[in-house]
CSV table of C-alpha atoms in Angstrom, one decimal:
chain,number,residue,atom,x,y,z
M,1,UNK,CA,24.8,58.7,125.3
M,2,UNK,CA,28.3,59.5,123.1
M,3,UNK,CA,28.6,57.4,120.0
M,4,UNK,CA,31.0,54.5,120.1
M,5,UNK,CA,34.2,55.3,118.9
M,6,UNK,CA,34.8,53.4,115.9
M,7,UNK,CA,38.5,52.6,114.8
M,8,UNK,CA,40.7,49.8,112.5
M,9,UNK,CA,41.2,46.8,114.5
M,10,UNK,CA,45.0,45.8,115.4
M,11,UNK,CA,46.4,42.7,116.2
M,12,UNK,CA,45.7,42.3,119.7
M,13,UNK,CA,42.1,42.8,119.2
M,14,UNK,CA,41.7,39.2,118.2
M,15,UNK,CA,40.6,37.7,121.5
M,16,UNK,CA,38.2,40.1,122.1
M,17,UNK,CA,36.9,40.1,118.7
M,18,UNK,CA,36.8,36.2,118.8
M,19,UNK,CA,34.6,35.9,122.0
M,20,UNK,CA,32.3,38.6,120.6
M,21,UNK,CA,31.8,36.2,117.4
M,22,UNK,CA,31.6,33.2,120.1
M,23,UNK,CA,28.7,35.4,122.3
M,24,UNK,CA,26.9,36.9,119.6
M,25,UNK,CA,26.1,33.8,117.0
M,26,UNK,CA,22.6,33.1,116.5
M,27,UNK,CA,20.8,31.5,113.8
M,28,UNK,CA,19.1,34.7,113.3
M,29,UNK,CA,22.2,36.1,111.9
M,30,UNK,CA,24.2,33.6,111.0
M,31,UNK,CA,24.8,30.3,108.2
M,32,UNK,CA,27.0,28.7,110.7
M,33,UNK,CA,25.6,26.0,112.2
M,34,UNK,CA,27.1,26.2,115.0
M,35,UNK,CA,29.3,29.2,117.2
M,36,UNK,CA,32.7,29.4,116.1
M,37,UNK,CA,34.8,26.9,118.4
M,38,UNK,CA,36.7,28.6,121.3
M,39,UNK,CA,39.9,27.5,119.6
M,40,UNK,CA,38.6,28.9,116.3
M,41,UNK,CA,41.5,32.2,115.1
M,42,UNK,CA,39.4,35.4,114.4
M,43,UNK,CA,42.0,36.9,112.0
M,44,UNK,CA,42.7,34.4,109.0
M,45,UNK,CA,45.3,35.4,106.1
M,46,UNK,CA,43.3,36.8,104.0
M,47,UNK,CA,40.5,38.4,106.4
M,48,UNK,CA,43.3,39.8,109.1
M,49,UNK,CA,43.0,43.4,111.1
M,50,UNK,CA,43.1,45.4,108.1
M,51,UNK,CA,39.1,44.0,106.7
M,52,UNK,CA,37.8,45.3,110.1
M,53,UNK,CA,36.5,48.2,112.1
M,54,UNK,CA,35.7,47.9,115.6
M,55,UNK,CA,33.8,49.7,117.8
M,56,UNK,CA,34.7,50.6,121.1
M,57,UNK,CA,32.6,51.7,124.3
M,58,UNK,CA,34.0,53.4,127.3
M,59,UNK,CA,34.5,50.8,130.0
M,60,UNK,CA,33.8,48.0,127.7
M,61,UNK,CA,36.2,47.8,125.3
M,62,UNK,CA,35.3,46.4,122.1
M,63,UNK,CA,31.8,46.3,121.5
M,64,UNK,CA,31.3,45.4,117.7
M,65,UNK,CA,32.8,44.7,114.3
M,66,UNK,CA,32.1,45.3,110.5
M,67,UNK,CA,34.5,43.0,108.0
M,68,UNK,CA,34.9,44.9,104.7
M,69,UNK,CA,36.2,43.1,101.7
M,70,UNK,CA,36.1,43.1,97.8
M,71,UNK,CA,33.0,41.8,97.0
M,72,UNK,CA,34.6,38.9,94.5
M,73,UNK,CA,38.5,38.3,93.5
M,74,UNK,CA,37.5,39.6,89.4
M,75,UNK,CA,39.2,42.6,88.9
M,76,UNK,CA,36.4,43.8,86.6
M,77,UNK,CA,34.3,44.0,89.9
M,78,UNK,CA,37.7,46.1,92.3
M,79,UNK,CA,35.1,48.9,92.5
M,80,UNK,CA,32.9,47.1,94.9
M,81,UNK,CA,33.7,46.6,98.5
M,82,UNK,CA,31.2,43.9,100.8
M,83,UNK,CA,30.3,44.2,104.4
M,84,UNK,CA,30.7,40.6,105.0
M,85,UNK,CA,29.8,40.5,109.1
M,86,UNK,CA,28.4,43.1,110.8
M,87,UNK,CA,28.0,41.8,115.3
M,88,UNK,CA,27.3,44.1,118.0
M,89,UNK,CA,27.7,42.6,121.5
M,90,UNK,CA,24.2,42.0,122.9
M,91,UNK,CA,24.5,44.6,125.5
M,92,UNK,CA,25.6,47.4,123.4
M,93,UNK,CA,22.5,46.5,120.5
M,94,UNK,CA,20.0,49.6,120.2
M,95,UNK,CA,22.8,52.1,121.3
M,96,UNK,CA,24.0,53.4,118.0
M,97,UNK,CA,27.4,51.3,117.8
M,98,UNK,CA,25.7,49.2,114.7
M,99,UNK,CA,25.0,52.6,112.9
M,100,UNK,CA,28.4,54.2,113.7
M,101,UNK,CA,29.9,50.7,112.2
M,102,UNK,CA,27.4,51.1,109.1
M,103,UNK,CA,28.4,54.1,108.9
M,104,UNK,CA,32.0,54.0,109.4
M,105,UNK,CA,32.3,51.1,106.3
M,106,UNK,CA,31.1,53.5,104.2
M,107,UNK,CA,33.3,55.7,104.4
M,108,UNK,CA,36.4,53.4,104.4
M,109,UNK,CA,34.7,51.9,101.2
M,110,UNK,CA,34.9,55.4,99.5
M,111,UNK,CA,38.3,56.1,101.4
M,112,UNK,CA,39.1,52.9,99.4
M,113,UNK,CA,38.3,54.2,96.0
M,114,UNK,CA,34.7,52.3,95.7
M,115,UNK,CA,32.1,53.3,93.6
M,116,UNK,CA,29.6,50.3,95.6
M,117,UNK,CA,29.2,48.7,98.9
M,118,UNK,CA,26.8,45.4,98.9
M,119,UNK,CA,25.9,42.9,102.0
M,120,UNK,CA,23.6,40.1,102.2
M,121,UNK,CA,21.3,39.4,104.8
M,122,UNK,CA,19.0,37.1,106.6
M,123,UNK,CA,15.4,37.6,105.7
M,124,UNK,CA,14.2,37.3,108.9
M,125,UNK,CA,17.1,39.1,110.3
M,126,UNK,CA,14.7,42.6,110.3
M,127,UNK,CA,17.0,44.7,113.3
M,128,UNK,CA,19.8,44.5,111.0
M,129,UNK,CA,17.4,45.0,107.4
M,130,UNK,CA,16.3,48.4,109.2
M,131,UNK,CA,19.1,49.5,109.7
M,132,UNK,CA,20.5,49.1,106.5
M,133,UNK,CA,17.8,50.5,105.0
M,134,UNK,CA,17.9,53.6,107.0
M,135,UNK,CA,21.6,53.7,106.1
M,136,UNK,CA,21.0,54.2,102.4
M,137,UNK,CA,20.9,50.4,101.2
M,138,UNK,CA,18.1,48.9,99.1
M,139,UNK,CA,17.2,45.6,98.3
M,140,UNK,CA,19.0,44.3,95.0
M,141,UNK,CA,17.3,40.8,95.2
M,142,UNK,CA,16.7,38.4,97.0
M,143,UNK,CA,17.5,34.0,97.1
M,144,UNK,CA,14.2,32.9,98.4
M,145,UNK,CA,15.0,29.7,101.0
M,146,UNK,CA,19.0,30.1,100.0
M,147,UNK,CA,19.8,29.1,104.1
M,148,UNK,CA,18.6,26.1,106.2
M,149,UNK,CA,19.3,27.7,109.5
M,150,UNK,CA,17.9,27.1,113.3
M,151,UNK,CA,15.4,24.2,111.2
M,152,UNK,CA,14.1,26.2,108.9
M,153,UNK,CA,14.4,27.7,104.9
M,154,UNK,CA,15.1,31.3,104.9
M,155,UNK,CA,16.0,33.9,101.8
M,156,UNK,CA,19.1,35.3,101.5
M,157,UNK,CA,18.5,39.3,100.7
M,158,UNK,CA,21.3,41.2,98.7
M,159,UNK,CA,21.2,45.0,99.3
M,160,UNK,CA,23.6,47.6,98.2
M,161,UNK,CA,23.9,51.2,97.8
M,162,UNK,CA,26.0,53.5,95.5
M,163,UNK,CA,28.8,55.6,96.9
M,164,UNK,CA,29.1,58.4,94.3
């Protein structure tokens, strides 16, 4: 099976990218409480087309997302960048577009200038822990019961990885 192509998103890639948040929220992954609303604008002014990657399958458009931003507004901390949402549409999960989106924020982190990338993640949220992990990224700590998500307390795991 090819890998997905992975590319920046545009501007039009909002309605598609919306209904994959929409289809693809789940406790698991999320501190939401709820889906985004139908309504709800993917792109915001300062998270527009430029923060994300998509990946694309052949016949299926887009099939995922990664969000990339500075990991705080300090200046002393420029040289980190933060995968801040990471979805894969259920029916494309296992097939390597995850990986290729892992993958593909890493190097538009160091295309950026970054010396770090960071994410946080779910404890119980092990697909997406694995993957990371396979990708280079160790746990940097971890918020034990941070989230009260689907009725229960769970941690809040920090991982990271350099890029030098």
């Amino acid at each position: 099976m090819p890998e997905p192509l992975v590319r920046p998103a545009r501007p039009d890639d909002e309605g598609a990218l919306a209904r994959l948040d929409r289809e693809s929220w789940s406790p698991l992954f999320e501190v939401r409480p709820e889906p985004p609303a139908a309504d709800a604008p993917f792109f915001r002014p300062t998270c527009g087309p430029d923060a994300h990657l998509v990946a694309e399958e052949d016949g299926r458009g887009v099939v995922g997302y990664v969000r990339l931003l500075p990991a705080s507004p300090l200046e002393t901390n420029a040289h980190v960048l933060q995968i801040c949402g990471l979805v894969v549409a259920e029916e494309a999960r296992g097939k390597g577009a995850g990986r290729a989106l892992v993958r593909a924020a890493v190097g538009e982190a160091r295309r950026r200038g970054a010396r770090r990338i960071t994410l946080r993640v779910l404890g119980p949220n092990t697909v997406a822990r694995t993957l990371y992990t396979s990708e280079g990224f160790a746990v940097e700590g971890v918020l034990p019961g941070e989230f009260h998500v689907g009725g229960r307390y769970v941690d809040d795991v920090l991982m990271g990885r350099s890029l030098l």
